[in-house]
Amino acid sequence: MHEVRGKDNVGATMDSMELERQRGITIQSAATYTLWKDTNINIIDTPGHVDFTVEVERALRVLDGAVLVLCAVGGVQSQTLTVNRQMKRYNVPCLAFINKLDRLGSNPYRVLSQMRSKMNHNAAFIQLPIGVESNCKGIVDLVRERAIYFEGEHGMNLRLDEIPQDMRVESEERRQELIEHLSNADESFGELFLEEKPFTEDDIKAALRRTCINRTFTPVLVGTALKNKGVQPLLDAVLDYLPNPGEVENLGFIEKEGQEPEKIVLNPARDGKDSFVGLAFKLEAGRFGQLTYLRCYQGVLRKGDNIFNARTNKKVRIARLVRLHSNQMEDVNEVYAGDIFALFGVDCASGDTFTTNPKDNLAMESIFVPEPVVSMAIKPNNTKDRDNFSKAIARFTKEDPTFHFFFDNDVKETLVSGMGELHLEIYAQRMEREYGCPVTLGKPKVAFRETMVGPCEFDYLHKKQSGGSGQYARIIGVMEPLPPNQNTLLEFVDETVGTNVPKQFVPGVEKGKLNLLFVSIKKKR
């Protein structure tokens, strides 16, 4: 395991940027890996602040499982709900880890209740805390029915013991609750429950794995990362309950002219028999030029190979392959399906697909990018810094698809847009630190959004007499909101019956309606 330091000790290891260490928050996602019980685990640490939500989007797009970290004091917060929607969008199974049991006011039971009520998770404890706040001593493993204590200077040594006498009744009740939740989510486990047969540890573990992978149940673990209590059982749970790359179905799409794209299932086998398919999910300017993070979904990639960008059809020769631990790199000669790695000097965009055979015409689903919500005027303090200002803007807009830059002709100002004030302030500070270009930000302008909450019927009668036969039309329809994950789309549905409206009029009505709605949306923005 790599050393991980909390903010109490000059920043976490994964927070390599100076600003991250100063502010005590994660700004950029960072990749690493660890070998746990002879199994390699790829890890991407993502920010918790809503302003850096695109970092979570691109990480979830390429990962097979997630650990949702919740605060034992704060519980389910607004950003927790956002991350929950993102995991649902990419169908990513997850474990929940209730952290910071050692903090004053921690209450993991309240957090579990919030997961059920606010996030609609079928969730239950698979561990219980042995004390909270300053009395946090260890955890009870409800699957194995054993107490676990973390000893040694850094809690590295695990000691298994009997469940404390004063916790045995609660442990039995919570274990029964776990079994009931699993029986509701898993058919084969439910049959054992109805037959009132005793459950073995293997029965419960198998049911936990099936339901977790199918996203029908969320196992809840507890601990305190700062005191290193609960971390080793969490890693065990990652191996036991989250899927490995071979258990996840990843799709590619073969474009065919004039036809719907053909779906194909990518082969996750690590034998290298199939052609390479990879997805670029993050760009970053490093010490040796642009660094492109990729996930290998099929085949093998070796130094010296040629790959092609499916969007631009440009050929790239692989001169160097690296695996990453935060800002440190390890050169490797080859990567296989399931690996996360990085390349140097590749001209591409986030979400591009790379293959070894350009004739495949294969692409993968890209990354969802939310629209910016806040704009600010920006200008360099010194006119002599305009070149550095332009370089910084060009780099940051390429790395971060939620950071936009444009010139407003109406007010004659340069504007930047992002996901929040903190998002834009961070980039302003980075311009000064990394490019020697201090800038001034104006007052934030929020892009207010409106949406309907329910169906709205309309019935409009148009009459106009200006000589001749005149004009007459009656328009009846309903406007209603689309589901939340589609609320930025416009959709027209023809519900006319028979020939009460001549069919040749329908395309014109559709075009006029969608144009009117589109113009209205642009004015709102």
Coordinates of C-alpha atoms in Angstrom, one line a residue:
M1 CA 0.0 0.0 0.0
H2 CA 1.2 3.6 -0.7
E3 CA 1.3 6.0 2.2
V4 CA -1.8 8.2 2.4
R5 CA -1.6 11.3 4.6
G6 CA -4.6 13.3 5.6
K7 CA -4.9 17.1 5.5
D8 CA -3.6 17.2 9.1
N9 CA -0.2 16.2 7.6
V10 CA 0.3 18.6 4.7
G11 CA -2.2 17.2 2.3
A12 CA -3.1 13.8 1.1
T13 CA -0.6 11.9 -1.1
M14 CA -3.1 11.9 -4.0
D15 CA -3.4 15.7 -3.8
S16 CA -0.2 16.6 -5.6
M17 CA -1.1 20.1 -6.7
E18 CA 0.1 22.9 -4.4
L19 CA -3.3 24.5 -4.3
E20 CA -4.8 21.2 -3.2
R21 CA -2.4 21.0 -0.3
Q22 CA -3.0 24.6 0.8
R23 CA -6.8 24.4 0.7
G24 CA -7.0 20.8 2.0
I25 CA -9.4 19.8 -0.8
T26 CA -9.1 17.6 -4.0
I27 CA -9.3 19.7 -7.2
Q28 CA -8.2 17.1 -9.8
S29 CA -8.8 13.4 -10.0
A30 CA -5.6 11.3 -9.6
A31 CA -4.9 7.7 -10.6
T32 CA -3.0 5.1 -8.6
Y33 CA -2.9 1.4 -8.1
T34 CA -2.2 -1.1 -5.3
L35 CA -1.6 -4.8 -5.0
W36 CA -3.9 -6.2 -2.3
K37 CA -3.9 -9.9 -1.6
D38 CA -2.3 -10.6 -4.9
T39 CA -4.9 -8.6 -6.8
N40 CA -4.1 -5.4 -8.6
I41 CA -6.6 -2.6 -7.9
N42 CA -6.7 0.5 -10.1
I43 CA -7.9 3.5 -8.0
I44 CA -9.0 7.0 -9.1
D45 CA -9.4 9.6 -6.3
T46 CA -12.0 12.2 -7.2
P47 CA -12.9 15.6 -5.7
G48 CA -15.8 15.9 -3.4
H49 CA -16.8 19.5 -4.3
V50 CA -19.6 20.0 -6.8
D51 CA -17.6 22.6 -8.8
F52 CA -15.2 19.8 -9.9
T53 CA -18.0 17.4 -10.9
V54 CA -16.5 16.6 -14.3
E55 CA -13.6 14.8 -12.6
V56 CA -16.2 12.4 -11.1
E57 CA -17.9 12.0 -14.5
R58 CA -14.8 10.9 -16.3
A59 CA -13.6 8.7 -13.5
L60 CA -16.9 6.8 -13.2
R61 CA -17.0 6.4 -17.0
V62 CA -13.9 4.2 -17.0
L63 CA -14.2 2.4 -13.6
D64 CA -16.0 -0.9 -12.9
G65 CA -16.9 -0.1 -9.3
A66 CA -16.9 2.8 -6.8
V67 CA -16.6 3.4 -3.1
L68 CA -19.1 6.1 -2.0
V69 CA -17.4 7.9 0.9
L70 CA -19.9 9.6 3.4
C71 CA -19.1 11.7 6.4
A72 CA -20.4 10.2 9.7
V73 CA -21.2 13.8 10.8
G74 CA -22.5 15.5 7.6
G75 CA -24.2 12.4 6.2
V76 CA -25.9 12.6 2.8
Q77 CA -25.2 16.0 1.3
S78 CA -26.1 17.7 -2.0
Q79 CA -23.0 16.5 -3.7
T80 CA -23.7 12.9 -2.5
L81 CA -26.9 13.0 -4.4
T82 CA -25.1 14.3 -7.5
V83 CA -22.5 11.5 -7.4
N84 CA -25.3 9.0 -6.8
R85 CA -26.9 10.2 -10.1
Q86 CA -23.6 9.9 -11.9
M87 CA -23.1 6.3 -10.7
K88 CA -26.6 5.5 -11.9
R89 CA -25.9 7.1 -15.3
Y90 CA -22.9 4.8 -15.9
N91 CA -24.4 1.8 -14.1
V92 CA -21.5 1.6 -11.6
P93 CA -21.9 -0.8 -8.6
C94 CA -20.8 0.7 -5.3
L95 CA -19.9 0.1 -1.7
A96 CA -20.7 2.8 0.9
F97 CA -18.0 3.7 3.4
I98 CA -19.1 5.9 6.4
N99 CA -15.9 7.7 7.3
K100 CA -14.8 10.0 10.2
L101 CA -16.2 7.9 13.0
D102 CA -13.7 9.5 15.3
R103 CA -15.2 13.0 14.8
L104 CA -17.4 14.7 17.4
G105 CA -21.1 14.2 16.5
S106 CA -20.6 11.2 14.3
N107 CA -23.7 9.1 13.9
P108 CA -23.4 6.3 11.2
Y109 CA -27.0 5.1 12.0
R110 CA -28.4 8.5 10.9
V111 CA -26.3 8.3 7.7
L112 CA -27.7 4.9 6.8
S113 CA -31.2 6.2 7.4
Q114 CA -30.5 9.1 5.0
M115 CA -29.1 6.7 2.4
R116 CA -32.4 4.9 2.4
S117 CA -34.7 8.0 2.5
K118 CA -32.8 10.5 0.3
M119 CA -30.9 8.2 -2.1
N120 CA -33.5 5.4 -2.3
H121 CA -30.8 2.8 -1.7
N122 CA -31.5 -0.7 -0.5
A123 CA -28.7 -0.5 2.0
A124 CA -27.7 -2.2 5.2
F125 CA -24.7 -2.4 7.5
I126 CA -22.2 -5.2 7.0
Q127 CA -20.1 -3.7 9.8
L128 CA -20.9 -1.9 13.0
P129 CA -18.7 0.5 14.9
I130 CA -17.3 -0.4 18.3
G131 CA -17.7 3.0 19.8
V132 CA -17.7 6.4 18.0
E133 CA -15.9 9.8 18.5
S134 CA -13.0 9.4 20.9
N135 CA -14.2 6.0 21.9
C136 CA -13.8 4.5 18.4
K137 CA -12.0 1.2 19.1
G138 CA -12.8 -1.1 16.1
I139 CA -15.6 -2.6 14.1
V140 CA -17.9 -5.7 14.2
D141 CA -17.9 -7.7 11.0
L142 CA -21.6 -8.9 10.7
V143 CA -20.8 -11.4 7.9
R144 CA -18.1 -13.3 9.9
E145 CA -19.7 -12.4 13.3
R146 CA -16.3 -11.3 14.7
A147 CA -14.9 -8.1 16.2
I148 CA -11.9 -6.5 14.5
Y149 CA -9.4 -4.3 16.3
F150 CA -6.7 -2.2 14.6
E151 CA -3.4 -2.2 16.5
G152 CA 0.1 -0.9 16.0
E153 CA 1.3 2.6 15.4
H154 CA -0.7 3.0 12.2
G155 CA -3.5 0.5 12.8
M156 CA -1.8 -1.9 10.4
N157 CA -2.2 -5.0 12.6
L158 CA -5.6 -6.6 12.7
R159 CA -6.8 -8.6 15.7
L160 CA -9.9 -10.7 15.5
D161 CA -11.9 -11.3 18.7
E162 CA -15.3 -12.2 20.0
I163 CA -18.0 -9.5 19.7
P164 CA -18.2 -7.4 22.9
Q165 CA -20.9 -8.6 25.3
D166 CA -22.7 -5.3 25.2
M167 CA -23.0 -5.4 21.4
R168 CA -24.2 -8.9 20.8
V169 CA -27.9 -8.2 20.8
E170 CA -27.5 -5.3 18.4
S171 CA -25.1 -7.3 16.2
E172 CA -27.7 -10.1 15.9
E173 CA -30.5 -7.7 15.1
R174 CA -28.4 -5.8 12.4
R175 CA -27.3 -9.2 10.9
Q176 CA -30.9 -10.2 10.6
E177 CA -31.7 -6.9 9.0
L178 CA -28.9 -7.5 6.5
I179 CA -30.2 -10.9 5.7
E180 CA -33.7 -9.6 5.1
H181 CA -32.5 -6.8 2.8
L182 CA -30.5 -9.4 0.8
S183 CA -33.4 -11.8 0.6
N184 CA -35.5 -9.0 -0.9
A185 CA -32.8 -8.2 -3.5
D186 CA -31.6 -11.7 -4.5
E187 CA -34.0 -14.5 -5.6
S188 CA -31.8 -17.5 -4.7
F189 CA -30.9 -16.0 -1.3
G190 CA -34.6 -15.2 -0.7
E191 CA -35.5 -18.9 -1.3
L192 CA -33.1 -19.9 1.5
F193 CA -34.7 -17.3 3.7
L194 CA -38.2 -18.5 3.1
E195 CA -37.1 -22.1 3.8
E196 CA -35.6 -20.9 7.1
K197 CA -32.3 -22.6 6.4
P198 CA -29.2 -21.3 8.3
F199 CA -26.9 -19.0 6.3
T200 CA -23.2 -19.6 6.1
E201 CA -20.6 -16.9 5.7
D202 CA -20.2 -18.0 2.0
D203 CA -23.9 -17.8 1.4
I204 CA -24.0 -14.2 2.6
K205 CA -20.8 -13.2 0.7
A206 CA -22.1 -14.7 -2.6
A207 CA -25.4 -12.9 -2.2
L208 CA -23.6 -9.6 -1.4
R209 CA -21.5 -9.9 -4.5
R210 CA -24.5 -10.7 -6.8
T211 CA -26.6 -7.9 -5.5
C212 CA -23.8 -5.3 -5.4
I213 CA -22.9 -6.1 -9.0
N214 CA -26.5 -5.9 -10.1
R215 CA -26.9 -2.6 -8.2
T216 CA -29.9 -3.9 -6.2
F217 CA -28.1 -3.6 -2.8
T218 CA -25.5 -1.3 -1.2
P219 CA -23.2 -2.8 1.5
V220 CA -22.4 -0.2 4.1
L221 CA -19.0 -0.3 5.8
V222 CA -17.7 2.0 8.6
G223 CA -14.3 3.3 9.8
T224 CA -12.0 6.3 10.2
A225 CA -9.4 6.7 7.5
L226 CA -7.4 9.2 9.6
K227 CA -6.9 6.6 12.3
N228 CA -6.5 3.8 9.7
K229 CA -9.5 1.9 11.2
G230 CA -11.6 0.0 8.7
V231 CA -9.4 0.5 5.7
Q232 CA -8.2 -3.1 5.3
P233 CA -11.7 -4.6 5.6
L234 CA -12.8 -2.0 3.0
L235 CA -10.1 -3.2 0.6
D236 CA -11.3 -6.8 1.3
A237 CA -14.8 -5.7 0.4
V238 CA -13.6 -4.2 -2.9
L239 CA -12.2 -7.7 -3.8
D240 CA -15.2 -9.6 -2.4
Y241 CA -18.2 -7.6 -3.7
L242 CA -17.2 -5.3 -6.6
P243 CA -16.8 -6.7 -10.1
N244 CA -13.5 -7.3 -11.8
P245 CA -13.1 -6.1 -15.4
G246 CA -14.1 -9.6 -16.8
E247 CA -17.5 -9.3 -15.1
V248 CA -18.5 -6.0 -16.7
E249 CA -20.0 -5.8 -20.2
N250 CA -18.5 -2.9 -22.1
L251 CA -19.9 -2.0 -25.5
G252 CA -18.4 -0.6 -28.6
F253 CA -20.4 0.9 -31.6
I254 CA -19.5 0.2 -35.2
E255 CA -20.7 3.1 -37.4
K256 CA -22.4 2.0 -40.7
E257 CA -23.4 4.6 -43.2
G258 CA -27.1 5.1 -43.3
Q259 CA -27.7 2.5 -40.5
E260 CA -28.0 2.4 -36.8
P261 CA -24.6 1.8 -35.1
E262 CA -24.0 -1.9 -34.4
K263 CA -23.4 -2.8 -30.8
I264 CA -20.5 -5.2 -30.0
V265 CA -19.4 -6.5 -26.7
L266 CA -15.7 -5.9 -26.0
N267 CA -13.6 -8.8 -24.9
P268 CA -12.1 -8.2 -21.4
A269 CA -9.8 -11.2 -21.5
R270 CA -6.1 -10.3 -20.8
D271 CA -4.8 -12.7 -23.4
G272 CA -4.2 -10.0 -26.0
K273 CA -5.9 -12.0 -28.9
D274 CA -8.3 -9.2 -29.9
S275 CA -7.3 -5.8 -31.3
F276 CA -6.7 -3.0 -28.8
V277 CA -9.6 -0.7 -27.8
G278 CA -9.1 2.2 -25.3
L279 CA -10.9 5.3 -24.2
A280 CA -9.2 8.6 -23.4
F281 CA -10.9 10.1 -20.3
K282 CA -8.6 12.8 -19.0
L283 CA -6.0 15.2 -20.4
E284 CA -3.3 16.9 -18.3
A285 CA -0.3 19.1 -19.1
G286 CA 2.7 17.3 -17.4
R287 CA 6.4 17.9 -17.1
F288 CA 7.0 16.1 -20.4
G289 CA 4.1 17.5 -22.4
Q290 CA 0.5 16.6 -22.6
L291 CA -0.4 13.5 -20.6
T292 CA -3.5 11.5 -21.8
Y293 CA -5.1 9.1 -19.4
L294 CA -6.7 6.0 -21.0
R295 CA -8.5 2.8 -19.9
C296 CA -7.8 -0.3 -22.0
Y297 CA -11.0 -2.2 -22.6
Q298 CA -9.8 -4.9 -25.0
G299 CA -6.6 -6.4 -26.2
V300 CA -3.0 -5.4 -25.4
L301 CA -1.0 -2.3 -26.2
R302 CA 2.8 -2.3 -26.3
K303 CA 5.5 0.2 -26.7
G304 CA 6.2 0.8 -30.4
D305 CA 2.6 0.0 -31.5
N306 CA 0.5 2.3 -33.7
I307 CA -3.0 3.2 -32.7
F308 CA -5.7 5.4 -34.4
N309 CA -8.0 8.0 -33.0
A310 CA -11.5 6.8 -34.1
R311 CA -12.8 10.4 -34.3
T312 CA -10.0 12.0 -36.3
N313 CA -8.5 8.8 -37.8
K314 CA -5.0 10.2 -36.9
K315 CA -2.2 7.6 -36.3
V316 CA -0.3 7.7 -33.1
R317 CA 3.0 5.8 -32.4
I318 CA 3.4 4.7 -28.8
A319 CA 6.9 5.8 -27.7
R320 CA 6.2 5.6 -23.9
L321 CA 3.6 3.9 -21.7
V322 CA 3.3 4.8 -18.0
R323 CA 1.3 3.8 -15.0
L324 CA 0.6 6.5 -12.5
H325 CA 0.6 7.0 -8.7
S326 CA -0.6 10.6 -8.3
N327 CA 2.2 12.7 -9.9
Q328 CA 4.7 9.9 -10.0
M329 CA 5.1 7.6 -13.0
E330 CA 6.3 4.1 -13.7
D331 CA 7.3 3.1 -17.2
V332 CA 5.8 -0.2 -18.5
N333 CA 6.2 -2.1 -21.7
E334 CA 2.6 -3.2 -22.2
V335 CA -0.9 -2.8 -20.8
Y336 CA -3.8 -5.2 -21.0
A337 CA -7.6 -5.0 -20.8
G338 CA -8.7 -3.5 -17.5
D339 CA -5.5 -1.4 -17.0
I340 CA -5.4 2.4 -16.6
F341 CA -2.4 4.1 -18.0
A342 CA -1.1 7.2 -19.7
L343 CA 0.5 8.3 -23.0
F344 CA 2.6 11.3 -23.9
G345 CA 2.1 13.7 -26.8
V346 CA -1.3 12.5 -28.1
D347 CA -3.4 15.1 -29.7
C348 CA -7.0 14.2 -28.7
A349 CA -10.0 15.2 -26.7
S350 CA -11.6 13.7 -23.6
G351 CA -13.9 10.8 -24.6
D352 CA -12.0 9.8 -27.8
T353 CA -11.7 6.1 -28.7
F354 CA -8.4 4.6 -29.8
T355 CA -8.0 1.3 -31.8
T356 CA -5.2 -0.5 -33.5
N357 CA -7.3 -1.1 -36.6
P358 CA -8.9 2.0 -38.2
K359 CA -11.0 -0.1 -40.5
D360 CA -13.1 -1.3 -37.6
N361 CA -14.7 2.1 -37.5
L362 CA -15.4 1.4 -33.8
A363 CA -16.1 4.0 -31.1
M364 CA -17.2 3.8 -27.5
E365 CA -19.8 6.0 -25.6
S366 CA -18.2 9.3 -24.7
I367 CA -18.3 11.1 -21.4
F368 CA -21.3 13.2 -20.2
V369 CA -20.2 16.9 -19.8
P370 CA -22.6 19.2 -17.8
E371 CA -23.2 22.7 -19.0
P372 CA -21.5 25.6 -17.1
V373 CA -23.7 27.5 -14.6
V374 CA -21.6 30.6 -13.7
S375 CA -19.9 33.2 -15.8
M376 CA -17.4 35.9 -14.8
A377 CA -15.5 38.6 -16.6
I378 CA -11.8 38.0 -16.7
K379 CA -8.8 40.1 -17.7
P380 CA -5.0 40.0 -17.1
N381 CA -3.8 42.7 -14.7
N382 CA -0.9 43.5 -17.1
T383 CA -1.2 43.9 -20.9
K384 CA 2.2 42.3 -21.3
D385 CA 0.9 39.1 -19.9
R386 CA -1.6 38.5 -22.7
D387 CA 0.5 35.8 -24.4
N388 CA 0.7 33.8 -21.1
F389 CA -3.0 34.5 -20.5
S390 CA -3.9 33.0 -24.0
K391 CA -1.7 29.9 -23.3
A392 CA -3.3 29.3 -19.9
I393 CA -6.8 29.6 -21.4
A394 CA -6.0 27.3 -24.3
R395 CA -4.6 24.7 -21.9
F396 CA -7.3 24.8 -19.3
T397 CA -10.2 24.7 -21.8
K398 CA -8.7 21.7 -23.4
E399 CA -8.1 19.8 -20.1
D400 CA -11.5 20.7 -18.6
P401 CA -14.6 20.5 -20.9
T402 CA -16.7 22.4 -18.2
F403 CA -14.4 25.4 -18.4
H404 CA -15.5 27.7 -21.2
F405 CA -14.0 30.9 -22.6
F406 CA -15.6 33.5 -25.0
F407 CA -15.7 37.2 -25.8
D408 CA -19.1 39.0 -25.3
N409 CA -19.5 41.6 -28.1
D410 CA -22.4 43.2 -26.3
V411 CA -20.4 44.3 -23.2
K412 CA -17.0 44.0 -24.8
E413 CA -15.7 41.7 -22.1
T414 CA -13.8 38.4 -22.0
L415 CA -15.9 35.9 -20.0
V416 CA -15.1 32.5 -18.5
S417 CA -17.8 30.0 -17.5
G418 CA -17.6 27.1 -15.1
M419 CA -19.4 25.0 -12.6
G420 CA -19.2 27.5 -9.7
E421 CA -17.2 30.4 -8.2
L422 CA -14.6 28.2 -6.6
H423 CA -14.1 26.5 -10.0
L424 CA -13.2 29.8 -11.7
E425 CA -11.2 31.1 -8.7
I426 CA -9.0 28.1 -8.8
Y427 CA -8.2 28.6 -12.5
A428 CA -7.5 32.3 -11.8
Q429 CA -5.0 31.3 -9.1
R430 CA -3.4 28.7 -11.4
M431 CA -2.9 31.3 -14.1
E432 CA -0.8 33.4 -11.6
R433 CA 1.1 30.4 -10.1
E434 CA 1.8 28.4 -13.3
Y435 CA 2.0 31.2 -15.9
G436 CA 3.0 34.3 -13.9
C437 CA -0.2 36.0 -15.1
P438 CA -2.3 37.6 -12.3
V439 CA -5.9 38.2 -13.4
T440 CA -8.9 40.0 -12.1
L441 CA -12.3 38.3 -12.0
G442 CA -15.6 40.2 -12.2
K443 CA -18.8 39.5 -10.3
P444 CA -20.4 36.1 -11.0
K445 CA -23.4 35.9 -13.3
V446 CA -25.5 32.8 -12.7
A447 CA -27.2 31.0 -15.6
F448 CA -30.6 30.5 -14.1
R449 CA -32.5 27.5 -15.4
E450 CA -36.3 27.0 -15.6
T451 CA -38.2 23.8 -16.2
M452 CA -41.7 22.6 -16.0
V453 CA -42.8 20.4 -13.1
G454 CA -45.8 18.9 -14.8
P455 CA -47.8 18.7 -18.1
C456 CA -49.3 21.9 -19.4
E457 CA -52.1 21.8 -22.0
F458 CA -52.6 24.6 -24.6
D459 CA -55.4 25.3 -27.1
Y460 CA -54.8 28.2 -29.4
L461 CA -57.1 29.6 -32.1
H462 CA -55.6 31.6 -34.9
K463 CA -57.9 33.8 -37.2
K464 CA -56.7 36.4 -39.6
Q465 CA -58.8 38.1 -42.4
S466 CA -56.9 40.3 -44.8
G467 CA -58.8 39.7 -48.0
G468 CA -59.3 36.5 -49.8
S469 CA -59.9 33.3 -48.0
G470 CA -58.1 34.4 -44.8
Q471 CA -56.2 32.3 -42.3
Y472 CA -57.6 29.9 -39.8
A473 CA -55.9 27.3 -37.5
R474 CA -56.5 25.7 -34.2
I475 CA -53.5 24.2 -32.3
I476 CA -54.0 21.8 -29.4
G477 CA -51.2 20.1 -27.6
V478 CA -49.4 19.3 -24.3
M479 CA -46.0 20.4 -23.1
E480 CA -44.5 18.2 -20.4
P481 CA -41.1 17.7 -18.8
L482 CA -38.8 14.8 -19.9
P483 CA -37.1 12.6 -17.3
P484 CA -34.3 14.3 -15.3
N485 CA -31.5 12.7 -17.2
Q486 CA -33.1 14.0 -20.5
N487 CA -34.2 17.5 -19.3
T488 CA -31.9 19.3 -21.7
L489 CA -33.5 17.7 -24.8
L490 CA -36.5 18.7 -26.9
E491 CA -38.8 16.0 -28.2
F492 CA -41.9 16.3 -30.5
V493 CA -44.5 13.6 -30.4
D494 CA -47.3 13.4 -33.0
E495 CA -50.5 12.2 -31.3
T496 CA -52.9 13.0 -34.1
V497 CA -55.5 10.3 -34.8
G498 CA -56.5 9.3 -38.3
T499 CA -56.7 12.2 -40.8
N500 CA -58.2 14.9 -38.6
V501 CA -54.9 16.8 -39.3
P502 CA -53.5 16.2 -42.8
K503 CA -50.2 14.4 -42.5
Q504 CA -48.4 16.9 -44.7
F505 CA -48.9 19.6 -42.1
V506 CA -47.2 17.7 -39.3
P507 CA -43.5 18.2 -40.3
G508 CA -44.1 21.9 -40.5
V509 CA -45.7 22.0 -37.1
E510 CA -42.8 20.0 -35.7
K511 CA -40.2 22.3 -37.2
G512 CA -41.9 25.5 -36.1
K513 CA -42.5 24.2 -32.5
L514 CA -38.9 23.0 -32.0
N515 CA -37.5 26.2 -33.5
L516 CA -39.6 28.3 -31.2
L517 CA -38.5 26.3 -28.1
F518 CA -34.9 26.4 -29.2
V519 CA -35.0 30.2 -29.6
S520 CA -36.7 30.5 -26.2
I521 CA -34.0 28.4 -24.5
K522 CA -31.2 30.5 -26.1
K523 CA -32.8 33.7 -24.8
K524 CA -33.1 32.3 -21.3
R525 CA -29.4 31.4 -21.3

